[in-house]
Coordinates of C-alpha atoms (C1' of nucleotides) in Angstrom, one line a residue:
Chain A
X1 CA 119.5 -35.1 116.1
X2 CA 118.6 -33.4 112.8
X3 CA 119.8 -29.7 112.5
X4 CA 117.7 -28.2 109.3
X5 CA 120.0 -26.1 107.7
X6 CA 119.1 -22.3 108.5
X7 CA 120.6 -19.2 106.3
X8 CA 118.7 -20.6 103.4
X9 CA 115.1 -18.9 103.5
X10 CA 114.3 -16.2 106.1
X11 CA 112.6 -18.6 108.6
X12 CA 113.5 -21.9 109.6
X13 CA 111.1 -24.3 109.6
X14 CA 110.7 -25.8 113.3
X15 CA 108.6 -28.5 112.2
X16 CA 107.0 -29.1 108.7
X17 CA 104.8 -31.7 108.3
X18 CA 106.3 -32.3 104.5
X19 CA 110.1 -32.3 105.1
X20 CA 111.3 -33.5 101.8
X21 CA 115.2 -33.4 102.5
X22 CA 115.1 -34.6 105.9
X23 CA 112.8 -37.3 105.0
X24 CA 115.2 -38.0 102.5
X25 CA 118.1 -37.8 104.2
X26 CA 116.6 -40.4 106.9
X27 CA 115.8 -43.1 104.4
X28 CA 119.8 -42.9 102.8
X29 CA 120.9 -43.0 106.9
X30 CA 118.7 -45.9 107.6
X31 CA 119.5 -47.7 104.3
X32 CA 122.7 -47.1 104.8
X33 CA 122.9 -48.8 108.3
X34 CA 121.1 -52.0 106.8
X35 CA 123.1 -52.2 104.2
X36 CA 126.2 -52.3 105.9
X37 CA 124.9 -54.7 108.2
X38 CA 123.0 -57.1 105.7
X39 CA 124.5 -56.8 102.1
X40 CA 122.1 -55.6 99.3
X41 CA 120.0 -58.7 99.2
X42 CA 120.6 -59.2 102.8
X43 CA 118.9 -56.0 103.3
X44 CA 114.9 -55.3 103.4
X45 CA 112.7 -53.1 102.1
X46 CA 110.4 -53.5 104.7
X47 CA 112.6 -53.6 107.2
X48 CA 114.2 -50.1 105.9
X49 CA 111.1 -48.7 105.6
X50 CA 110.4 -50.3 108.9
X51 CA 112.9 -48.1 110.6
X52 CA 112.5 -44.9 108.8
X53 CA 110.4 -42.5 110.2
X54 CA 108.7 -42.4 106.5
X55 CA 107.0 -45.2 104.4
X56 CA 107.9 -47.7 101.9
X57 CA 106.5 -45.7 99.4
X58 CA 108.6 -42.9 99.9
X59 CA 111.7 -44.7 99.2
X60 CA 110.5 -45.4 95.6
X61 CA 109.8 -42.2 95.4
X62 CA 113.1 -41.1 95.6
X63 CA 115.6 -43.9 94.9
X64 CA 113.5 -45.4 92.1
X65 CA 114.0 -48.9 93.3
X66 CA 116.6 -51.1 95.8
X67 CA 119.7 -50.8 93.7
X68 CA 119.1 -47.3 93.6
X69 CA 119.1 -47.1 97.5
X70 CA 121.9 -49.4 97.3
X71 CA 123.8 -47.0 95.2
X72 CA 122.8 -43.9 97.0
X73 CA 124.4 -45.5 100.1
X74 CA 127.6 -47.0 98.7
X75 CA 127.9 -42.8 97.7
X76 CA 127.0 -42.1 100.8
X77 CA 129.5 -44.0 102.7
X78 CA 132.7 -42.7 100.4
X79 CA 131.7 -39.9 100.7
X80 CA 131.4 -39.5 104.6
X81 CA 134.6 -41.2 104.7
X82 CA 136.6 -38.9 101.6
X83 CA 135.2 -36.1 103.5
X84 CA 137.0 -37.0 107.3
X85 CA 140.0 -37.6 105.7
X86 CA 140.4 -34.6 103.8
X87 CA 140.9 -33.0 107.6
X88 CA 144.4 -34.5 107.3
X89 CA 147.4 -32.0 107.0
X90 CA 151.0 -33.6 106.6
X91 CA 152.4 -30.5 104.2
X92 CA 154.6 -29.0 107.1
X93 CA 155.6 -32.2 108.5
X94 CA 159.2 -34.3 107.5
X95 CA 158.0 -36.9 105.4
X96 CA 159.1 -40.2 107.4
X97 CA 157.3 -38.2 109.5
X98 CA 154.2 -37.1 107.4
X99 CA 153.8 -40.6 106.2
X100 CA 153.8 -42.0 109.4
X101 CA 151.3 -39.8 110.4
X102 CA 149.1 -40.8 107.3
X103 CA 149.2 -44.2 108.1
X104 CA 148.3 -43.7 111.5
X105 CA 145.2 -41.6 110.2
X106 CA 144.4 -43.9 108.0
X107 CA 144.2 -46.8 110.3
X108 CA 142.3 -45.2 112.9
X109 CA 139.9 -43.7 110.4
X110 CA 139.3 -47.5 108.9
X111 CA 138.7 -48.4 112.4
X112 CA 136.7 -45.6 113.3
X113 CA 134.4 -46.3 110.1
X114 CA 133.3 -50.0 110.3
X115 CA 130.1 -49.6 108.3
X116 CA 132.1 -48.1 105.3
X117 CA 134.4 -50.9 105.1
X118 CA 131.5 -53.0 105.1
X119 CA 129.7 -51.2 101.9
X120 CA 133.3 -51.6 100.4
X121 CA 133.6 -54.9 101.0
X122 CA 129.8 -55.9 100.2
X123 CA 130.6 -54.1 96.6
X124 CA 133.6 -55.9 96.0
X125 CA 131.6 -59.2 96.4
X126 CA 128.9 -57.5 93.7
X127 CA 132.1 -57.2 91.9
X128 CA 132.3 -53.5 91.9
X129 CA 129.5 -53.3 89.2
X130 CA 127.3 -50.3 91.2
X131 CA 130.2 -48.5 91.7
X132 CA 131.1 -48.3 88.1
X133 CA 128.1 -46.2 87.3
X134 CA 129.2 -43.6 89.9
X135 CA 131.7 -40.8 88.5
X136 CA 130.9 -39.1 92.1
X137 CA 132.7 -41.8 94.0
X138 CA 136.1 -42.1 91.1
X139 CA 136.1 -38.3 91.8
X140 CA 136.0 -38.9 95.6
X141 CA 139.3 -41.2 95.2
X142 CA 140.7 -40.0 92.7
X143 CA 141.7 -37.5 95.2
X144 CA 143.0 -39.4 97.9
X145 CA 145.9 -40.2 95.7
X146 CA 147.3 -36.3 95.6
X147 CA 148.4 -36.5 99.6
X148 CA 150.6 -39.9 99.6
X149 CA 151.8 -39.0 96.2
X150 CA 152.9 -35.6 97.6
X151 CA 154.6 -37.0 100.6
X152 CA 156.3 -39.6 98.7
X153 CA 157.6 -37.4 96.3
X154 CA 159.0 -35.0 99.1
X155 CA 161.0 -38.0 100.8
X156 CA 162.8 -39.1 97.6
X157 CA 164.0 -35.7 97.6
X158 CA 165.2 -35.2 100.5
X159 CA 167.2 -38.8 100.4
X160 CA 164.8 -40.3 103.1
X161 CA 162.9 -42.3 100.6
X162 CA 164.2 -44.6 98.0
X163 CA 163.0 -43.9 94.6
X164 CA 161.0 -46.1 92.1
X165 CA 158.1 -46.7 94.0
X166 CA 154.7 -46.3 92.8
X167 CA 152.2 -43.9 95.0
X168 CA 149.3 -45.4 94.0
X169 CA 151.0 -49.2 94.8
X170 CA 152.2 -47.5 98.2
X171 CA 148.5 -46.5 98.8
X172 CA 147.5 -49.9 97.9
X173 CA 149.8 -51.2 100.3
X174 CA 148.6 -48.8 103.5
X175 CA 145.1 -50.0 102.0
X176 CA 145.1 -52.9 102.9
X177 CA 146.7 -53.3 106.2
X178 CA 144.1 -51.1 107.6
X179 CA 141.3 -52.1 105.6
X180 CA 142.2 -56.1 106.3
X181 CA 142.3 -54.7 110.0
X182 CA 138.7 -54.0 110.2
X183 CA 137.2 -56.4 107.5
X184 CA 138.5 -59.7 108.2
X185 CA 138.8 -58.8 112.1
X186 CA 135.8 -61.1 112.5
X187 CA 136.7 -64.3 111.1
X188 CA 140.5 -64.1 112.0
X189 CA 139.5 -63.4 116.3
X190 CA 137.2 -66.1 115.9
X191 CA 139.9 -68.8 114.5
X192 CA 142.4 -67.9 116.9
X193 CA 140.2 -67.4 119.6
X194 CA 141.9 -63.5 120.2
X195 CA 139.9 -59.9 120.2
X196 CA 141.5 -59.0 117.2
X197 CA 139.6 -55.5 117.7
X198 CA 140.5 -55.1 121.8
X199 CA 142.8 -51.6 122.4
X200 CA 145.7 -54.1 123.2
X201 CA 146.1 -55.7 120.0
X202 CA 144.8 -52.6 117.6
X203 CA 147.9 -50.9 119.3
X204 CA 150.3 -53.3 118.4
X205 CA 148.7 -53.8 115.0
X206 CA 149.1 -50.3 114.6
X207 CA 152.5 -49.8 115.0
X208 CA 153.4 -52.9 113.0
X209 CA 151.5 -51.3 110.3
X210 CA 153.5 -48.0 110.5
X211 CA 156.7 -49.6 110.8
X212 CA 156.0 -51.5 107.9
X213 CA 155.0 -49.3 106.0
X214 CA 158.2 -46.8 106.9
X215 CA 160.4 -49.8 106.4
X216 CA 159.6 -50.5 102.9
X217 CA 160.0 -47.1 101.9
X218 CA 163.2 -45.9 103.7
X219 CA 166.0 -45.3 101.5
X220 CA 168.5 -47.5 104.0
X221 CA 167.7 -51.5 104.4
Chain B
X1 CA 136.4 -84.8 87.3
X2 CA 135.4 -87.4 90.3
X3 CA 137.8 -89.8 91.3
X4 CA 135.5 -92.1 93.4
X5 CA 137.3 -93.2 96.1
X6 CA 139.1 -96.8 95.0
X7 CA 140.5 -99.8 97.2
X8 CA 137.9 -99.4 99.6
X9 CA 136.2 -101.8 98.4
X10 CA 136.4 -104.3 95.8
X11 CA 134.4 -102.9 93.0
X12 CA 134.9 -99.4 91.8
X13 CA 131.2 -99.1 90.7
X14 CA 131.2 -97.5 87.4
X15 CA 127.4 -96.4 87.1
X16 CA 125.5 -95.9 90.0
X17 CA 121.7 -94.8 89.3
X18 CA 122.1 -94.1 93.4
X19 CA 125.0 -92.3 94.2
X20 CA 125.2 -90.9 97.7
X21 CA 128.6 -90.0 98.4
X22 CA 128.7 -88.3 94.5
X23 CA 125.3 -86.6 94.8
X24 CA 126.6 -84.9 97.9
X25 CA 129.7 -83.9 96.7
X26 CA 128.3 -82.5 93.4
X27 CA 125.9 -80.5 95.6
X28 CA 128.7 -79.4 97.6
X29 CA 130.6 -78.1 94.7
X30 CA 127.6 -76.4 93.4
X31 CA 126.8 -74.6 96.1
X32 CA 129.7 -74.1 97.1
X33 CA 130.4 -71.8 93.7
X34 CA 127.0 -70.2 94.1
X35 CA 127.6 -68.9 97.1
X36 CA 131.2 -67.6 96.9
X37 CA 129.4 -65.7 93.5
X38 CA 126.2 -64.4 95.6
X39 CA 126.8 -64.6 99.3
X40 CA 124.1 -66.4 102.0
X41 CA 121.5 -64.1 101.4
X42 CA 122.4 -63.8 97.2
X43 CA 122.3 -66.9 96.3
X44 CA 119.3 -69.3 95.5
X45 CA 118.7 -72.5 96.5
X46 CA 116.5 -73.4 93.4
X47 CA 119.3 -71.9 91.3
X48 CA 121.8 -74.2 93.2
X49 CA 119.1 -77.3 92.7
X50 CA 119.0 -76.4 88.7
X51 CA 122.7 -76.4 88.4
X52 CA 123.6 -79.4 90.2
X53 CA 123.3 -83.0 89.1
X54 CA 120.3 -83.7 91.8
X55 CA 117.6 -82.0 93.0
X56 CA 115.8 -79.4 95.6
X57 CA 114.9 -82.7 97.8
X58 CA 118.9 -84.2 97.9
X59 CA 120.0 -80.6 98.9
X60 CA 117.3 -80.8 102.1
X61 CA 118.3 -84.1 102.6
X62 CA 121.8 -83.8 103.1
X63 CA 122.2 -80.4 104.2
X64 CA 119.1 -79.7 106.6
X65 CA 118.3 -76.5 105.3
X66 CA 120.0 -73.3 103.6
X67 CA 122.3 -72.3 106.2
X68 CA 123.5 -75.5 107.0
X69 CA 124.7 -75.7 103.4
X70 CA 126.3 -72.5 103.7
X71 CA 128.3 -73.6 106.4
X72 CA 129.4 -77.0 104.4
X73 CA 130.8 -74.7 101.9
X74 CA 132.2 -72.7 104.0
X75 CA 134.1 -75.5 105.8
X76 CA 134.4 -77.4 102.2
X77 CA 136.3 -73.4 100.9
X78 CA 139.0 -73.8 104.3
X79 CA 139.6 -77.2 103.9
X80 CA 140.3 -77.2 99.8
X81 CA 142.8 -74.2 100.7
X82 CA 144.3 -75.5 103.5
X83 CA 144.9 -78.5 102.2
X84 CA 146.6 -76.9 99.7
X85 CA 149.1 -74.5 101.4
X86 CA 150.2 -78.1 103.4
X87 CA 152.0 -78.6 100.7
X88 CA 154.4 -76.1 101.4
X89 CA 157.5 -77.0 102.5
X90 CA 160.0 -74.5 104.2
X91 CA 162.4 -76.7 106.4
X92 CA 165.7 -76.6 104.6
X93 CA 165.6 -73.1 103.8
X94 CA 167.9 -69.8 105.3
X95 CA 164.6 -68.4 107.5
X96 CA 164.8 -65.1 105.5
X97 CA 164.7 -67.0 101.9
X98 CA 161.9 -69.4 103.9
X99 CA 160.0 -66.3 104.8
X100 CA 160.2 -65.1 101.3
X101 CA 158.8 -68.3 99.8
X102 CA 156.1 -68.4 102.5
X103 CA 155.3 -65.0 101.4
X104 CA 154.9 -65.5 97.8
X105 CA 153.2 -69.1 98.2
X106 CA 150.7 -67.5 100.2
X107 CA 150.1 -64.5 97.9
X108 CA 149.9 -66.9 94.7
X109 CA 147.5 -69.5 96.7
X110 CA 145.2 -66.5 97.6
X111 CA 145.5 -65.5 93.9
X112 CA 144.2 -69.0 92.7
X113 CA 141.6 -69.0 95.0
X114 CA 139.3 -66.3 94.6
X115 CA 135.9 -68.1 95.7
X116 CA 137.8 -68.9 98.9
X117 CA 138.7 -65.0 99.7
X118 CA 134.6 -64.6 98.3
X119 CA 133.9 -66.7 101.2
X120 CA 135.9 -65.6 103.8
X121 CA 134.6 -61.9 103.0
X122 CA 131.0 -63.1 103.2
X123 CA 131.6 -64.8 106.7
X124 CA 133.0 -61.4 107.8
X125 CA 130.0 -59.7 106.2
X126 CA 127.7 -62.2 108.8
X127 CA 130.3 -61.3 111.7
X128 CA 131.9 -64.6 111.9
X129 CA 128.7 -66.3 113.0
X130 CA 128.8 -69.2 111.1
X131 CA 132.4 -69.9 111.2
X132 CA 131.5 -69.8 115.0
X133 CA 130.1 -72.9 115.5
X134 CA 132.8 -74.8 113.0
X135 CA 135.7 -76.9 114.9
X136 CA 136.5 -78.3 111.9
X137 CA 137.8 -74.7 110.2
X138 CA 139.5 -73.8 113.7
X139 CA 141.1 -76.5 113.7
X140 CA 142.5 -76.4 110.0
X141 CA 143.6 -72.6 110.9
X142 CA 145.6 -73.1 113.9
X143 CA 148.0 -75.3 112.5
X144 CA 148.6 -72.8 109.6
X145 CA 150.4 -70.4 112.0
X146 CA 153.1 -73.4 112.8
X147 CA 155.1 -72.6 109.8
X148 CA 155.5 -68.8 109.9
X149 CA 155.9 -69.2 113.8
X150 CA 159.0 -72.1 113.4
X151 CA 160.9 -69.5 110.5
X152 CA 160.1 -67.0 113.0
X153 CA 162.1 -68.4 115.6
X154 CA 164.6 -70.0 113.2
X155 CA 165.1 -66.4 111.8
X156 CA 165.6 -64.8 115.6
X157 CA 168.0 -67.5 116.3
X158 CA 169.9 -67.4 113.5
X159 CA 169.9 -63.1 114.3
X160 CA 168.6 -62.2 110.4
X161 CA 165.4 -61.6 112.3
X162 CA 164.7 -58.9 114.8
X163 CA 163.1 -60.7 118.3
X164 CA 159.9 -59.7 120.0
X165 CA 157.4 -59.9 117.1
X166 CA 154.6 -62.4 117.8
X167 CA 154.2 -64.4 115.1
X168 CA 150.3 -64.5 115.3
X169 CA 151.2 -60.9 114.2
X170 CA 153.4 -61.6 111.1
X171 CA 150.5 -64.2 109.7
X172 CA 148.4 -60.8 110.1
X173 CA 150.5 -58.7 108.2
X174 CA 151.0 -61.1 105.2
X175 CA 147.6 -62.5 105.0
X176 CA 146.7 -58.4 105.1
X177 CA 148.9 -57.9 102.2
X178 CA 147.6 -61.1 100.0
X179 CA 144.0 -60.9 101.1
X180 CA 143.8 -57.7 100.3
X181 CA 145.2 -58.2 96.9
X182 CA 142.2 -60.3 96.1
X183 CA 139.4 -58.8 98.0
X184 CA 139.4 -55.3 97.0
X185 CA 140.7 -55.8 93.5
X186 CA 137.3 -55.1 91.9
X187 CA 136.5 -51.9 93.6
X188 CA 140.0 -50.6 93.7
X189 CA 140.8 -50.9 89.8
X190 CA 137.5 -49.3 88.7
X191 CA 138.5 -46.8 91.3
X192 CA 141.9 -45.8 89.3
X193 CA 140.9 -46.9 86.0
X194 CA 143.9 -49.7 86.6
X195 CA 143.3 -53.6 86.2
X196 CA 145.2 -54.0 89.3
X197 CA 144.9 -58.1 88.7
X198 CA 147.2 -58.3 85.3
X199 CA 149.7 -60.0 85.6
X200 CA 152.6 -56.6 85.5
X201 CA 150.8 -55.4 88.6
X202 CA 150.5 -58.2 90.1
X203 CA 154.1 -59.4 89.6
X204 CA 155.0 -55.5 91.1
X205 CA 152.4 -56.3 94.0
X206 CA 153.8 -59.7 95.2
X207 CA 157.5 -58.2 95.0
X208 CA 156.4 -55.5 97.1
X209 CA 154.4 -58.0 99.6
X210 CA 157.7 -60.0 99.9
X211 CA 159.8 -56.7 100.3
X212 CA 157.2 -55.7 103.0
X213 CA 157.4 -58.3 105.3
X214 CA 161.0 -58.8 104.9
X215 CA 162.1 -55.2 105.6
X216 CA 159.4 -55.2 108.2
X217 CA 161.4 -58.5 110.6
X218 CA 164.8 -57.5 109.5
X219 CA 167.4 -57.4 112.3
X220 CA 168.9 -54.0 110.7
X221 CA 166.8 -51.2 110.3
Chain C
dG1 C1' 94.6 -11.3 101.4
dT2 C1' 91.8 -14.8 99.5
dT3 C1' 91.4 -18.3 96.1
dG4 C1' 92.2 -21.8 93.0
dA5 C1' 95.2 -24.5 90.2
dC6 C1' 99.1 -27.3 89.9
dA7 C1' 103.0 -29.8 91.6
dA8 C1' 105.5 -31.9 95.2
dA9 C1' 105.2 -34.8 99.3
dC10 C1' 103.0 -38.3 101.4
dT11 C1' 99.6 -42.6 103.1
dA12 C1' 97.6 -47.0 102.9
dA13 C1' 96.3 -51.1 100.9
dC14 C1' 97.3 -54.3 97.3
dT15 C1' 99.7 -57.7 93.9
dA16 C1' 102.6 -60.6 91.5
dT17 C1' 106.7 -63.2 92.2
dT18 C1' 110.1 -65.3 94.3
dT19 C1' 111.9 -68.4 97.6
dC20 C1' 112.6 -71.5 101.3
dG21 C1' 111.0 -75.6 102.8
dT22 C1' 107.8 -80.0 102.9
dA23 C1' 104.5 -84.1 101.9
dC24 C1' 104.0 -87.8 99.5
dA25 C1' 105.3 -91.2 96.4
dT26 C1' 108.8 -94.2 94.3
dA27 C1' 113.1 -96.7 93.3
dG28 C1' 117.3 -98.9 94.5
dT29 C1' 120.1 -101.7 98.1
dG30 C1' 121.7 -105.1 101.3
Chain D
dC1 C1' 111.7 -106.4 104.0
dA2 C1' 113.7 -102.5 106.2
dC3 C1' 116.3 -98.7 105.1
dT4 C1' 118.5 -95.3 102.3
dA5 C1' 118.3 -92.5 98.3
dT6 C1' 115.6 -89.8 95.0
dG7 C1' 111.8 -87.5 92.0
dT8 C1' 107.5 -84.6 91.7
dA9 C1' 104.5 -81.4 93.1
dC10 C1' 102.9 -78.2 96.3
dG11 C1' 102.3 -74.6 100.0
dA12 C1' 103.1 -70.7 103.1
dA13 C1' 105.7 -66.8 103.9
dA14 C1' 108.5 -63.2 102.5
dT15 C1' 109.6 -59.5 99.3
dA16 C1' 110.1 -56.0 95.7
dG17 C1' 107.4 -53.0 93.6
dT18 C1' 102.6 -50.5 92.4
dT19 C1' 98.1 -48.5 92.1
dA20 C1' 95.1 -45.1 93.6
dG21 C1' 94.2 -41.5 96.1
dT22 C1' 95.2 -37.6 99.9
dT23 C1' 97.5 -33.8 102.0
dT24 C1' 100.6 -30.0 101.8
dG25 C1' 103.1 -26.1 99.8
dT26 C1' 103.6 -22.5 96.1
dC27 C1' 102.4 -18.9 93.5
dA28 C1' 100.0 -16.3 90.3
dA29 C1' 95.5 -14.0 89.5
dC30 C1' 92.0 -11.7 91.3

DNA sequence: GTTGACAAACTAACTATTTCGTACATAGTG
DNA sequence: CACTATGTACGAAATAGTTAGTTTGTCAAC
């Protein structure tokens, strides 16, 4: 489960009996799992420190208190996320093409990533106020813009896009038809009495959410 | 504020020192507010006993505990906005024009109602669980898919629409879009340094909404 | 290479509050 | 007088955070 990173001193610890980055790296996994499930006042200490292979104690000693774990998870899930979809590569593709293939991406990543749509989500509700101390996660997103911006910009070139549009509302836009896809999946199957989440529906909700997507940006219509 | 219910019977009493129905609406409200700001978990029942009117004791009395308060303003968040949105009336209208005011009505309403959004996301946070066990909300939500699913059809008929799109579907897609526009505001405009809620981007966001879903059921395209 | 000092990593038990919920007593109402 | 509505005070459990002390690693000096 853990691989200690080797290449860094000549021997590789098998087993140390103080491990201080694995031990802290265990505490931000399992705070980040209870967080995501519980909210940050949802969300025990105990129970954490429950569930870590280390102590209470031990998480003072290196978050400095709960909104400090509660921060160094929020960073945490960005950045796991950020980091899976910079593996995305649409620079040789057509842009209708490209950005369809972004959306897709994008879709299945938000699916693929239920606990980080729950941090976002649970920060929202806190109003984004621990997020605003964090230049690490602005960076992170910051980011994110460059691809959609690049692809858009190619297909008003090339006449298959209509021009005007913002990138950062078109990002909005893709945002939230995946995001809404995993965050409000929940309440919405349990109204209508559906599996919102079942491979049936995520397929057609998928397409629909390309298509849309394509539509509102194609030069013709 | 409160409109006691007249013509019920004889005397509208003035001064009550015992007032059932307005002690439990007053807590209602309360909470209600309190936990669309702080969640389940987040918010405080003392803090929700100093606000309102009445006391600790009323709030046990007429709710049971904590979570069955919860779930009364949860059920009292769906009602007030559903109520609301009955109001709209798309009969008379060309199905794409009727589309397009069922679009921005339901973008606007979500934009008025922020503490109903809060809720929603909180329920989503708890899976759905409370919602679970609600008729009452069920029922209010099926119903809402009767209008979009009648201009659907109208819209098919009348061939500005394109057929085979489930309307369950197309109330996804725009509640995605104006949802989304509420939910993730916070986060999203710290993100990119962009008050995403003024009223320019917003007016560019609900034109793009309506643009969306429009494109999106066109017959040509 | 052994030692000893110092810092980093870690353990266990404890505390002060907060927080949900309740007993008990009282006042209005029909 | 029975029944509903309400005020006051209290209790038990949960919870964030701490105090005090122990073990482990590092590294320089001998």
């Amino acid at each position: 489960m853990s691989g200690p990173k080797l290449l860094r001193k000549d021997r590789p610890p098998p087993k140390r009996p103080q491990d201080p980055d694995g031990t802290r790296r265990d505490i931000l996994e399992t705070a980040s799992r209870e967080f995501a499930m519980n909210g940050l006042s949802g969300a025990r200490i105990d129970e954490i420190a429950a569930r870590t292979k280390s102590s209470k104690r031990m998480i003072y000693y290196y978050f400095g208190d709960k909104e400090g774990l509660y921060l160094a998870a929020l960073e945490n899930a960005y950045r796991t996320v950020r980091d899976g979809e910079a593996k995305l590569e649409t620079d040789g593709l057509p842009p209708p093409q490209a950005l369809r293939k972004l959306v897709e991406f994008t879709f299945d990543h938000h699916h693929e990533h239920e606990d980080f749509i729950r941090m976002v989500m649970i920060e929202n509700i806190h109003h984004g106020q621990y997020l605003e101390g964090s230049d690490v996660i602005r960076r992170l997103n910051v980011t994110a813009i460059d691809n959609i911006a690049s692809i858009y910009r190619r297909g008003v070139e090339s006449g298959d896009f209509r021009a005007g549009l913002d990138p950062l509302e078109l990002h909005w836009q893709v945002s939230a038809l995946c995001f809404f896809n995993v965050s409000n999946r929940a309440t919405f199957s349990k109204i209508f009495s559906r599996d919102m989440g079942d491979v049936e529906h995520q397929s057609r909700l998928r397409k629909n959410a390309v298509e849309m997507v394509l539509r509102f940006v194609s030069a013709q219509g």
